[in-house]
Tab-separated table of C-alpha atoms and ligand atoms in Angstrom:
chain	number	residue	atom	x	y	z
A	1360	MET	CA	-7.975	12.781	25.598
A	1361	ARG	CA	-8.467	9.698	23.440
A	1362	GLU	CA	-5.515	7.520	24.322
A	1363	PHE	CA	-4.208	4.611	22.241
A	1364	PRO	CA	-2.986	1.306	23.706
A	1365	ASP	CA	0.447	1.133	25.327
A	1366	GLY	CA	3.121	0.289	22.791
A	1367	PHE	CA	0.959	1.388	19.853
A	1368	ARG	CA	3.233	2.017	16.845
A	1369	TRP	CA	3.079	5.428	15.192
A	1370	GLY	CA	4.590	5.479	11.746
A	1371	ALA	CA	4.625	6.847	8.248
A	1372	ALA	CA	4.839	4.868	5.022
A	1373	THR	CA	6.556	5.173	1.656
A	1374	SER	CA	7.422	2.836	-1.212
A	1375	ALA	CA	10.693	2.319	-3.034
A	1376	TYR	CA	9.604	3.317	-6.529
A	1377	GLN	CA	7.800	6.412	-5.314
A	1378	ILE	CA	10.664	7.976	-3.357
A	1379	GLU	CA	14.065	6.433	-4.075
A	1380	GLY	CA	15.192	7.627	-7.491
A	1381	GLY	CA	18.696	6.231	-7.996
A	1382	ALA	CA	17.386	4.613	-11.167
A	1383	ALA	CA	20.833	4.156	-12.712
A	1384	GLU	CA	21.842	1.908	-9.828
A	1385	ARG	CA	19.055	-0.617	-10.115
A	1386	GLY	CA	17.471	-2.836	-12.740
A	1387	ARG	CA	14.409	-1.791	-14.720
A	1388	SER	CA	10.897	-2.467	-13.561
A	1389	ILE	CA	7.570	-2.494	-15.382
A	1390	TRP	CA	7.049	1.023	-14.035
A	1391	ASP	CA	10.122	2.355	-15.853
A	1392	SER	CA	8.793	1.013	-19.131
A	1393	PHE	CA	5.317	2.345	-18.423
A	1394	CYS	CA	6.615	5.838	-17.606
A	1395	ALA	CA	8.601	5.915	-20.837
A	1396	VAL	CA	5.423	5.821	-22.943
A	1397	PRO	CA	4.021	9.321	-23.551
A	1398	GLY	CA	0.520	9.714	-22.186
A	1399	ASN	CA	0.804	7.052	-19.492
A	1400	VAL	CA	1.867	9.334	-16.667
A	1401	TYR	CA	0.597	12.843	-16.062
A	1402	HIS	CA	2.963	15.492	-17.434
A	1403	GLY	CA	5.401	12.791	-18.617
A	1404	ASP	CA	6.801	12.572	-15.081
A	1405	THR	CA	9.168	9.703	-14.230
A	1406	ALA	CA	10.547	8.333	-10.962
A	1407	ASP	CA	14.197	8.429	-12.090
A	1408	VAL	CA	14.956	10.949	-9.332
A	1409	ALA	CA	11.715	11.151	-7.326
A	1410	CYS	CA	12.633	12.306	-3.777
A	1411	ASP	CA	16.241	11.125	-4.221
A	1412	HIS	CA	15.761	9.118	-1.055
A	1413	TYR	CA	18.481	6.829	-2.422
A	1414	GLY	CA	20.926	9.695	-1.906
A	1415	ARG	CA	19.212	11.387	1.040
A	1416	TRP	CA	18.138	8.436	3.201
A	1417	ALA	CA	20.189	9.622	6.189
A	1418	GLU	CA	18.561	13.061	6.140
A	1419	ASP	CA	15.153	11.381	5.823
A	1420	VAL	CA	15.754	9.124	8.825
A	1421	ALA	CA	16.845	12.175	10.840
A	1422	LEU	CA	13.580	13.843	9.841
A	1423	MET	CA	11.574	10.823	10.997
A	1424	ALA	CA	13.362	10.978	14.337
A	1425	GLU	CA	12.691	14.711	14.623
A	1426	LEU	CA	8.980	14.046	14.057
A	1427	GLY	CA	9.061	11.351	16.721
A	1428	LEU	CA	7.971	8.430	14.531
A	1429	THR	CA	8.296	5.092	16.305
A	1430	ALA	CA	7.964	3.026	13.099
A	1431	TYR	CA	8.650	3.454	9.386
A	1432	ARG	CA	7.151	1.400	6.581
A	1433	PHE	CA	9.186	1.208	3.375
A	1434	SER	CA	9.502	-1.222	0.506
A	1435	VAL	CA	12.488	-2.949	-1.006
A	1436	ALA	CA	12.918	-2.480	-4.749
A	1437	TRP	CA	13.157	-5.975	-6.218
A	1438	PRO	CA	15.147	-4.631	-9.234
A	1439	ARG	CA	17.672	-3.056	-6.848
A	1440	VAL	CA	18.331	-6.364	-5.097
A	1441	LEU	CA	18.015	-8.586	-8.172
A	1442	PRO	CA	18.383	-6.391	-11.278
A	1443	ALA	CA	17.298	-9.202	-13.583
A	1444	GLY	CA	14.645	-10.489	-11.185
A	1445	THR	CA	16.541	-13.673	-10.377
A	1446	GLY	CA	20.159	-14.755	-9.952
A	1447	GLU	CA	22.871	-13.217	-7.817
A	1448	PRO	CA	21.835	-10.328	-5.544
A	1449	ASP	CA	23.475	-6.971	-6.191
A	1450	ARG	CA	25.514	-6.062	-3.080
A	1451	ARG	CA	24.937	-2.329	-3.592
A	1452	GLY	CA	21.189	-2.826	-3.349
A	1453	LEU	CA	21.329	-4.990	-0.241
A	1454	ASP	CA	23.809	-2.600	1.404
A	1455	PHE	CA	21.501	0.347	0.789
A	1456	TYR	CA	18.664	-1.290	2.735
A	1457	SER	CA	21.033	-2.583	5.382
A	1458	ARG	CA	22.293	0.951	6.104
A	1459	LEU	CA	18.738	2.256	6.148
A	1460	VAL	CA	17.656	-0.380	8.677
A	1461	ASP	CA	20.669	0.310	10.900
A	1462	ALA	CA	19.961	4.046	10.851
A	1463	LEU	CA	16.313	3.448	11.804
A	1464	LEU	CA	17.239	1.141	14.659
A	1465	GLU	CA	19.813	3.625	15.966
A	1466	ARG	CA	17.009	6.180	16.239
A	1467	GLY	CA	14.636	3.730	17.898
A	1468	ILE	CA	12.386	3.567	14.821
A	1469	GLU	CA	10.933	0.137	14.078
A	1470	PRO	CA	11.445	-0.831	10.420
A	1471	ALA	CA	8.383	-2.348	8.718
A	1472	LEU	CA	9.525	-3.835	5.439
A	1473	THR	CA	7.365	-4.567	2.389
A	1474	LEU	CA	8.830	-6.833	-0.269
A	1475	TYR	CA	6.595	-5.997	-3.203
A	1476	HIS	CA	5.116	-2.580	-3.847
A	1477	TRP	CA	4.447	-3.063	-7.587
A	1478	ASP	CA	7.919	-2.625	-9.107
A	1479	LEU	CA	8.170	-5.993	-10.880
A	1480	PRO	CA	11.540	-6.468	-12.624
A	1481	GLU	CA	11.069	-5.925	-16.338
A	1482	ALA	CA	13.011	-9.128	-17.070
A	1483	LEU	CA	10.340	-11.145	-15.245
A	1484	HIS	CA	7.553	-9.336	-17.051
A	1485	GLU	CA	9.174	-10.327	-20.341
A	1486	ARG	CA	8.738	-13.934	-19.228
A	1487	GLY	CA	5.051	-13.413	-18.464
A	1488	GLY	CA	5.241	-11.640	-15.098
A	1489	TRP	CA	2.444	-12.481	-12.669
A	1490	LEU	CA	0.687	-14.572	-15.319
A	1491	GLU	CA	3.341	-17.245	-14.758
A	1492	ARG	CA	4.101	-19.482	-11.796
A	1493	SER	CA	7.814	-18.996	-12.432
A	1494	THR	CA	7.385	-15.444	-11.093
A	1495	VAL	CA	6.075	-16.942	-7.842
A	1496	ASP	CA	9.306	-18.933	-7.511
A	1497	ALA	CA	11.368	-15.843	-8.332
A	1498	PHE	CA	9.553	-13.896	-5.609
A	1499	VAL	CA	10.286	-16.590	-3.034
A	1500	ASP	CA	14.003	-16.414	-3.950
A	1501	PHE	CA	13.897	-12.624	-3.658
A	1502	ALA	CA	12.233	-12.935	-0.233
A	1503	GLY	CA	14.963	-15.329	0.877
A	1504	ALA	CA	17.735	-13.008	-0.279
A	1505	VAL	CA	16.279	-10.073	1.654
A	1506	ARG	CA	15.656	-12.236	4.727
A	1507	ASP	CA	19.285	-13.410	4.659
A	1508	GLN	CA	20.457	-9.817	4.701
A	1509	LEU	CA	17.958	-8.106	7.022
A	1510	GLY	CA	16.254	-10.909	8.917
A	1511	ASP	CA	18.362	-10.382	12.012
A	1512	ARG	CA	17.254	-6.754	12.370
A	1513	VAL	CA	13.798	-6.332	10.810
A	1514	ARG	CA	10.876	-7.708	12.810
A	1515	LEU	CA	7.862	-6.677	10.695
A	1516	TRP	CA	7.715	-8.282	7.239
A	1517	THR	CA	4.982	-7.647	4.683
A	1518	THR	CA	5.012	-9.756	1.543
A	1519	LEU	CA	2.820	-7.706	-0.785
A	1520	ASN	CA	1.284	-4.271	-0.891
A	1521	GLU	CA	-2.273	-4.258	-2.230
A	1522	PRO	CA	-2.502	-7.266	-4.512
A	1523	TRP	CA	-5.880	-5.862	-5.693
A	1524	VAL	CA	-4.126	-2.866	-7.247
A	1525	ALA	CA	-1.250	-4.913	-8.694
A	1526	ALA	CA	-3.607	-7.440	-10.300
A	1527	MET	CA	-6.979	-5.807	-10.899
A	1528	LEU	CA	-5.633	-2.382	-11.891
A	1529	GLY	CA	-2.298	-3.549	-13.352
A	1530	TYR	CA	-3.573	-6.490	-15.403
A	1531	GLY	CA	-7.275	-5.629	-15.512
A	1532	THR	CA	-7.073	-1.974	-16.665
A	1533	SER	CA	-4.681	0.131	-18.718
A	1534	LEU	CA	-4.136	2.604	-15.894
A	1535	LEU	CA	-1.107	0.928	-14.303
A	1536	PRO	CA	1.506	-1.424	-15.771
A	1537	PRO	CA	1.549	-3.912	-17.352
A	1538	ALA	CA	-1.760	-2.322	-18.448
A	1539	LEU	CA	-3.202	-5.409	-20.117
A	1540	ALA	CA	-6.891	-4.492	-19.573
A	1541	ASP	CA	-7.717	-8.200	-19.556
A	1542	GLY	CA	-10.066	-9.643	-16.923
A	1543	ALA	CA	-8.893	-13.251	-17.106
A	1544	ALA	CA	-5.293	-12.038	-16.824
A	1545	ALA	CA	-6.221	-10.015	-13.747
A	1546	LEU	CA	-7.629	-13.096	-11.991
A	1547	ARG	CA	-4.578	-15.142	-12.909
A	1548	ALA	CA	-2.203	-12.425	-11.703
A	1549	ALA	CA	-4.175	-12.063	-8.461
A	1550	HIS	CA	-3.912	-15.778	-7.788
A	1551	HIS	CA	-0.184	-15.883	-8.462
A	1552	LEU	CA	0.386	-12.842	-6.253
A	1553	LEU	CA	-1.500	-14.534	-3.413
A	1554	LEU	CA	0.450	-17.716	-4.020
A	1555	ALA	CA	3.735	-15.785	-3.941
A	1556	HIS	CA	2.658	-14.387	-0.585
A	1557	GLY	CA	1.731	-17.838	0.751
A	1558	GLN	CA	4.944	-19.467	-0.425
A	1559	ALA	CA	7.061	-16.678	1.029
A	1560	VAL	CA	5.493	-16.877	4.508
A	1561	PRO	CA	7.443	-19.954	5.688
A	1562	VAL	CA	10.622	-18.587	4.098
A	1563	LEU	CA	10.315	-15.348	6.053
A	1564	ARG	CA	9.265	-16.878	9.384
A	1565	GLY	CA	11.825	-17.538	12.082
A	1566	GLY	CA	13.424	-15.725	14.988
A	1567	ASP	CA	11.163	-12.935	16.186
A	1568	ARG	CA	9.999	-12.077	12.683
A	1569	GLN	CA	6.305	-11.302	12.206
A	1570	VAL	CA	4.945	-11.945	8.721
A	1571	GLY	CA	1.872	-10.389	7.144
A	1572	ILE	CA	0.386	-8.957	3.974
A	1573	THR	CA	-1.213	-5.592	3.205
A	1574	VAL	CA	-4.600	-5.375	1.502
A	1575	ASN	CA	-6.517	-2.233	0.606
A	1576	LEU	CA	-10.091	-2.378	1.853
A	1577	SER	CA	-13.124	-0.168	1.391
A	1578	PRO	CA	-16.665	-0.472	2.708
A	1579	MET	CA	-19.099	-0.488	-0.222
A	1580	VAL	CA	-22.121	1.784	-0.124
A	1581	PRO	CA	-25.010	1.211	-2.560
A	1582	ALA	CA	-25.699	4.463	-4.428
A	1583	THR	CA	-29.477	4.142	-3.874
A	1584	SER	CA	-31.812	1.879	-1.922
A	1585	SER	CA	-32.632	-0.154	-5.065
A	1586	ALA	CA	-32.110	-3.914	-5.032
A	1587	GLU	CA	-29.945	-3.562	-8.175
A	1588	ASP	CA	-27.527	-1.177	-6.489
A	1589	ALA	CA	-27.384	-3.362	-3.376
A	1590	ALA	CA	-26.470	-6.392	-5.507
A	1591	ALA	CA	-23.912	-4.319	-7.455
A	1592	ALA	CA	-22.280	-3.145	-4.218
A	1593	GLU	CA	-22.088	-6.739	-2.996
A	1594	ARG	CA	-20.333	-7.776	-6.230
A	1595	PHE	CA	-17.946	-4.824	-6.018
A	1596	ASP	CA	-17.195	-5.896	-2.461
A	1597	GLY	CA	-16.433	-9.378	-3.793
A	1598	TYR	CA	-14.198	-7.992	-6.519
A	1599	HIS	CA	-12.329	-5.552	-4.268
A	1600	ASN	CA	-12.356	-6.908	-0.687
A	1601	ARG	CA	-13.456	-10.530	-0.408
A	1602	TRP	CA	-11.509	-11.843	-3.424
A	1603	PHE	CA	-8.366	-11.260	-1.369
A	1604	LEU	CA	-9.540	-11.576	2.225
A	1605	ASP	CA	-11.303	-14.912	1.820
A	1606	PRO	CA	-8.414	-16.923	0.346
A	1607	LEU	CA	-6.035	-15.401	2.905
A	1608	LEU	CA	-8.240	-15.818	5.977
A	1609	ARG	CA	-10.625	-18.634	5.017
A	1610	GLY	CA	-8.683	-20.654	2.461
A	1611	ALA	CA	-11.284	-20.255	-0.294
A	1612	TYR	CA	-12.285	-17.767	-2.958
A	1613	PRO	CA	-15.800	-16.352	-2.439
A	1614	GLN	CA	-18.166	-18.702	-4.263
A	1615	ASP	CA	-20.548	-15.964	-5.457
A	1616	MET	CA	-17.702	-14.254	-7.311
A	1617	ALA	CA	-16.151	-17.458	-8.642
A	1618	ASP	CA	-19.603	-18.269	-10.087
A	1619	TRP	CA	-19.965	-14.766	-11.487
A	1620	TYR	CA	-16.517	-14.839	-13.143
A	1621	GLY	CA	-17.175	-18.314	-14.584
A	1622	ALA	CA	-14.852	-19.270	-17.426
A	1623	ALA	CA	-12.516	-16.316	-16.815
A	1624	PHE	CA	-11.393	-18.070	-13.629
A	1625	ASP	CA	-11.246	-21.635	-14.958
A	1626	GLY	CA	-8.026	-23.546	-14.517
A	1627	VAL	CA	-6.236	-20.897	-12.440
A	1628	VAL	CA	-6.118	-22.732	-9.095
A	1629	ALA	CA	-3.932	-25.841	-8.774
A	1630	PRO	CA	-4.312	-28.457	-6.006
A	1631	GLY	CA	-2.713	-27.250	-2.788
A	1632	ASP	CA	-2.665	-23.558	-3.750
A	1633	LEU	CA	-5.435	-22.500	-1.396
A	1634	ALA	CA	-3.816	-24.150	1.620
A	1635	THR	CA	-0.561	-22.367	0.759
A	1636	ILE	CA	-2.283	-18.995	0.452
A	1637	ALA	CA	-4.067	-19.445	3.789
A	1638	ALA	CA	-0.799	-19.820	5.735
A	1639	PRO	CA	-1.518	-18.262	9.168
A	1640	LEU	CA	-0.574	-14.582	9.366
A	1641	ASP	CA	1.093	-12.842	12.292
A	1642	PHE	CA	-0.668	-9.624	11.323
A	1643	LEU	CA	-2.880	-8.208	8.616
A	1644	GLY	CA	-1.944	-4.857	7.091
A	1645	VAL	CA	-4.926	-2.731	6.086
A	1646	ASN	CA	-4.711	0.300	3.817
A	1647	TYR	CA	-7.770	2.534	4.045
A	1648	TYR	CA	-8.435	5.650	2.009
A	1649	CYS	CA	-12.182	5.938	1.456
A	1650	ARG	CA	-15.520	4.210	1.102
A	1651	MET	CA	-16.700	3.291	-2.392
A	1652	HIS	CA	-20.181	4.260	-3.585
A	1653	ILE	CA	-21.500	1.756	-6.069
A	1654	ALA	CA	-24.283	1.741	-8.658
A	1655	ALA	CA	-25.464	-1.079	-10.904
A	1656	GLY	CA	-24.355	-1.087	-14.530
A	1657	ALA	CA	-20.842	-0.849	-15.886
A	1658	ASP	CA	-19.311	2.310	-17.322
A	1659	ALA	CA	-16.997	1.036	-20.032
A	1660	ALA	CA	-15.590	4.546	-20.575
A	1661	ASP	CA	-14.316	4.735	-16.987
A	1662	PRO	CA	-10.603	3.856	-16.956
A	1663	LEU	CA	-11.229	2.137	-13.598
A	1664	THR	CA	-14.008	-0.066	-14.966
A	1665	PRO	CA	-13.471	-3.529	-13.461
A	1666	ARG	CA	-12.190	-6.351	-15.620
A	1667	PRO	CA	-13.439	-8.996	-15.251
A	1668	ALA	CA	-16.731	-7.148	-15.493
A	1669	VAL	CA	-18.799	-6.963	-12.331
A	1670	GLY	CA	-21.775	-5.001	-13.695
A	1671	ALA	CA	-21.136	-2.180	-11.272
A	1672	ARG	CA	-19.460	1.194	-11.237
A	1673	GLN	CA	-18.147	3.670	-8.722
A	1674	VAL	CA	-20.036	6.940	-8.401
A	1675	SER	CA	-19.274	10.151	-6.484
A	1676	PRO	CA	-21.574	10.664	-3.515
A	1677	SER	CA	-23.113	14.123	-3.420
A	1678	GLY	CA	-22.539	16.350	-0.441
A	1679	VAL	CA	-19.421	14.524	0.740
A	1680	PRO	CA	-16.128	16.457	0.732
A	1681	ALA	CA	-13.422	14.976	-1.487
A	1682	THR	CA	-9.627	14.974	-1.586
A	1683	ALA	CA	-7.533	16.199	-4.524
A	1684	MET	CA	-7.833	12.635	-5.893
A	1685	GLY	CA	-11.616	13.033	-5.851
A	1686	TRP	CA	-11.855	10.389	-3.109
A	1687	PRO	CA	-14.660	11.024	-0.601
A	1688	VAL	CA	-13.565	11.852	2.949
A	1689	GLU	CA	-15.503	9.456	5.194
A	1690	PRO	CA	-13.479	8.669	8.304
A	1691	ASP	CA	-16.086	6.386	9.825
A	1692	GLY	CA	-15.457	3.988	6.932
A	1693	LEU	CA	-12.226	3.030	8.679
A	1694	ARG	CA	-14.128	1.984	11.806
A	1695	GLN	CA	-16.724	0.194	9.660
A	1696	ILE	CA	-14.221	-1.902	7.734
A	1697	LEU	CA	-12.310	-2.890	10.886
A	1698	VAL	CA	-15.414	-3.861	12.841
A	1699	ARG	CA	-16.630	-5.878	9.870
A	1700	LEU	CA	-13.245	-7.623	9.495
A	1701	ARG	CA	-13.427	-8.751	13.085
A	1702	ALA	CA	-17.012	-9.960	12.718
A	1703	ASP	CA	-16.371	-11.825	9.437
A	1704	HIS	CA	-13.088	-13.448	10.458
A	1705	PRO	CA	-13.086	-14.855	13.997
A	1706	GLY	CA	-9.412	-15.830	13.764
A	1707	LEU	CA	-8.373	-12.360	12.603
A	1708	PRO	CA	-4.716	-11.710	13.492
A	1709	PRO	CA	-3.631	-8.330	14.932
A	1710	VAL	CA	-4.058	-5.499	12.450
A	1711	TYR	CA	-1.771	-2.659	11.422
A	1712	ILE	CA	-3.133	0.268	9.450
A	1713	THR	CA	-0.294	0.232	6.939
A	1714	GLU	CA	-1.563	3.251	4.963
A	1715	ASN	CA	-4.077	6.018	5.515
A	1716	GLY	CA	-3.830	9.540	4.175
A	1717	ALA	CA	-4.903	11.939	1.491
A	1718	ALA	CA	-3.771	14.237	-1.312
A	1719	PHE	CA	-4.675	17.859	-0.723
A	1720	HIS	CA	-3.402	21.179	-1.988
A	1721	ASP	CA	-1.132	22.887	0.479
A	1722	TYR	CA	0.174	26.450	0.543
A	1723	ALA	CA	3.340	28.131	1.750
A	1724	ASP	CA	3.155	31.310	3.807
A	1725	PRO	CA	5.672	34.172	3.316
A	1726	ALA	CA	7.879	32.703	6.045
A	1727	GLY	CA	8.122	29.426	4.125
A	1728	ALA	CA	5.902	27.307	6.394
A	1729	VAL	CA	3.673	24.873	4.502
A	1730	HIS	CA	0.060	24.617	5.623
A	1731	ASP	CA	-2.301	21.695	4.958
A	1732	PRO	CA	-5.284	22.190	7.255
A	1733	GLU	CA	-7.431	19.704	5.312
A	1734	ARG	CA	-4.912	16.926	5.920
A	1735	VAL	CA	-4.889	17.676	9.644
A	1736	GLU	CA	-8.680	17.290	9.671
A	1737	TYR	CA	-8.478	14.118	7.561
A	1738	LEU	CA	-5.965	12.532	9.924
A	1739	ARG	CA	-7.804	13.677	13.043
A	1740	GLY	CA	-11.048	12.166	11.761
A	1741	HIS	CA	-9.474	8.858	10.796
A	1742	LEU	CA	-7.520	8.493	14.027
A	1743	GLY	CA	-10.765	9.142	15.889
A	1744	ALA	CA	-12.463	6.379	13.903
A	1745	LEU	CA	-9.516	4.086	14.556
A	1746	HIS	CA	-9.753	4.805	18.265
A	1747	GLU	CA	-13.424	3.786	18.161
A	1748	ALA	CA	-12.592	0.546	16.347
A	1749	ILE	CA	-10.035	-0.310	19.016
A	1750	ALA	CA	-12.579	0.489	21.736
A	1751	ALA	CA	-14.976	-1.882	19.935
A	1752	GLY	CA	-12.444	-4.663	20.344
A	1753	VAL	CA	-10.428	-4.699	17.114
A	1754	ASP	CA	-6.794	-5.504	17.921
A	1755	VAL	CA	-4.912	-2.755	16.067
A	1756	ARG	CA	-1.213	-2.472	16.882
A	1757	GLY	CA	-0.088	0.506	14.838
A	1758	TYR	CA	-0.858	3.205	12.295
A	1759	PHE	CA	1.224	4.359	9.330
A	1760	CYS	CA	0.286	7.603	7.684
A	1761	TRP	CA	0.606	7.722	3.868
A	1762	SER	CA	2.936	9.295	3.225
A	1763	LEU	CA	6.042	10.590	4.942
A	1764	LEU	CA	7.010	12.583	1.837
A	1765	ASP	CA	5.279	14.053	-1.184
A	1766	ASN	CA	6.289	11.564	-3.851
A	1767	PHE	CA	5.731	10.016	-7.281
A	1768	GLU	CA	2.010	9.288	-7.178
A	1769	TRP	CA	2.073	6.609	-9.914
A	1770	HIS	CA	0.167	7.584	-13.076
A	1771	GLN	CA	-0.565	10.971	-11.526
A	1772	GLY	CA	3.144	11.798	-11.337
A	1773	TYR	CA	4.093	14.602	-8.940
A	1774	ALA	CA	0.770	16.395	-9.336
A	1775	LYS	CA	-0.788	14.774	-6.268
A	1776	ARG	CA	0.853	15.386	-2.913
A	1777	PHE	CA	0.197	12.891	-0.093
A	1778	GLY	CA	3.102	13.854	2.179
A	1779	ILE	CA	3.017	15.186	5.700
A	1780	VAL	CA	6.397	16.566	4.628
A	1781	HIS	CA	6.501	18.859	1.593
A	1782	VAL	CA	9.147	18.098	-1.022
A	1783	ASP	CA	10.358	20.786	-3.422
A	1784	PHE	CA	11.261	18.551	-6.356
A	1785	ALA	CA	13.613	21.160	-7.846
A	1786	SER	CA	15.786	21.609	-4.739
A	1787	GLN	CA	14.828	18.370	-2.893
A	1788	ARG	CA	14.197	20.500	0.154
A	1789	ARG	CA	11.964	18.831	2.758
A	1790	THR	CA	9.589	20.985	4.825
A	1791	PRO	CA	7.330	19.387	7.434
A	1792	LYS	CA	3.768	20.586	6.848
A	1793	THR	CA	1.370	21.629	9.608
A	1794	SER	CA	0.072	18.039	9.553
A	1795	ALA	CA	3.527	16.658	10.401
A	1796	ARG	CA	3.757	18.947	13.444
A	1797	TRP	CA	0.235	17.961	14.456
A	1798	TYR	CA	1.050	14.246	14.024
A	1799	SER	CA	4.169	14.679	16.188
A	1800	GLU	CA	1.935	15.923	18.997
A	1801	VAL	CA	-0.360	12.901	18.584
A	1802	ILE	CA	2.642	10.599	18.844
A	1803	ARG	CA	3.996	12.389	21.888
A	1804	ALA	CA	0.606	12.150	23.624
A	1805	ASN	CA	-0.039	8.601	22.338
A	1806	GLY	CA	-3.466	9.843	21.320
A	1807	LEU	CA	-5.780	12.669	20.407
A	1808	ARG	CA	-6.115	15.636	22.726
A	1809	SER	CA	-8.996	17.099	20.728
B	2398	PNW	C1	-2.189	3.145	-2.495
B	2398	PNW	N1	-8.091	2.463	-5.143
B	2398	PNW	O1	-2.761	2.825	-3.717
B	2398	PNW	C2	-0.725	2.756	-2.643
B	2398	PNW	O2	-0.326	1.713	-1.797
B	2398	PNW	C3	0.238	3.883	-2.611
B	2398	PNW	O3	1.444	3.502	-3.251
B	2398	PNW	C4	-0.374	5.113	-3.231
B	2398	PNW	O4	0.542	6.153	-3.370
B	2398	PNW	C5	-1.543	5.501	-2.355
B	2398	PNW	O5	-2.484	4.460	-2.235
B	2398	PNW	C6	-2.278	6.740	-2.836
B	2398	PNW	O6	-2.850	6.510	-4.100
B	2398	PNW	C7	-4.112	2.780	-3.991
B	2398	PNW	O7	-8.407	2.786	-6.312
B	2398	PNW	C8	-4.486	3.009	-5.311
B	2398	PNW	O8	-8.903	1.985	-4.316
B	2398	PNW	C9	-5.792	2.900	-5.682
B	2398	PNW	C10	-6.740	2.539	-4.745
B	2398	PNW	C11	-6.376	2.300	-3.433
B	2398	PNW	C12	-5.055	2.424	-3.069
């Protein structure tokens, strides 16, 4: 038996855009516009209905209770609270989240709220979006409006989900909106996202509220033992991990990367910004999916090619099993990144694993049960690695599996299923997969029996 600490939180995670639907009752976001362009999203899928969580939230909370979750991570759709991005909050939007929070608390499930999971109001994008400081101010107002409504009942507050994805993929590639594929824009957006986080921290603090941010981290593995690949992996680490961790936890951007980016990063930082961004955190949220294997030399044809350029590319390791996303399954990477975090940042706050999971193909048997043996093995491996990290002294307070439900997997539409609960998108029927039943047992035991 590998037991977890007393009081360890066992959760599952979702995000507003990926599950809610209810599109007619909220404002538009950059994702709505992106989905409307043929070719952007696999199969032309949209999130107008998604899992209809907006209509079925009560059923979904009952399901969480049945599975025994002790925490639930969700995000608030900015365009549902402030349809035009700023101005007067829409009561319907605030009431929706208020009912959700009450239902969770009634079931003894701790709500963990994320303010920004990529659904920027279209109206703010039209005024420059994350390229402009005015969006930082709008975010702080949004944070205040949600705090006013839910601050008495929600204890765990996360400002942003994965600023690397929002900035480096959203502004630096054409894979996610606003799809600018512009390196200088990506650095500007990243800085303004971090600033929005930093400015929101004091607004959210108070009472027994704990405030943090979620970053996605990956250990970097040089593809070969060459000095070129080692240097490339170090730059990719700077681009992906340190560009966000260092300002948040050290109050400075990594100098090697600032030098490498050169003119693309000129004039972005204003006096005082770095102190704002480094506001002390009550916890750090870490999303972990896989390690990244890195070789020197860019691949301009790769839609994920970094902008600004880092002279490095991701390669697939041979002999390593992969998920349906093509992501290598390397559970020990979770232990590696946590142990490194603790070594690199002596003042590291408590950590929550705010996402970990995988897309796999599942199959239904004649009785209607849905089996996903690969996900069970994925979760077992990663929880084992997490247990080792805790034994090594990393203060981890909880784990949220991504995701509670199969959902709208961004530009991959509904083709990739991350849920521990199967969703039939025609009938909206929810069926817990084998992995959900297995996870329930882990929660009940507060650890791994095998
Ligand atoms: C996360 N990468 O995104 C998101 O927070 C979720 O909304 C999403 O559904 C989930 O992972 C699965 O994709 C990531 O390229 C997207 O390193 C890309 C990366 C990491 C995380």
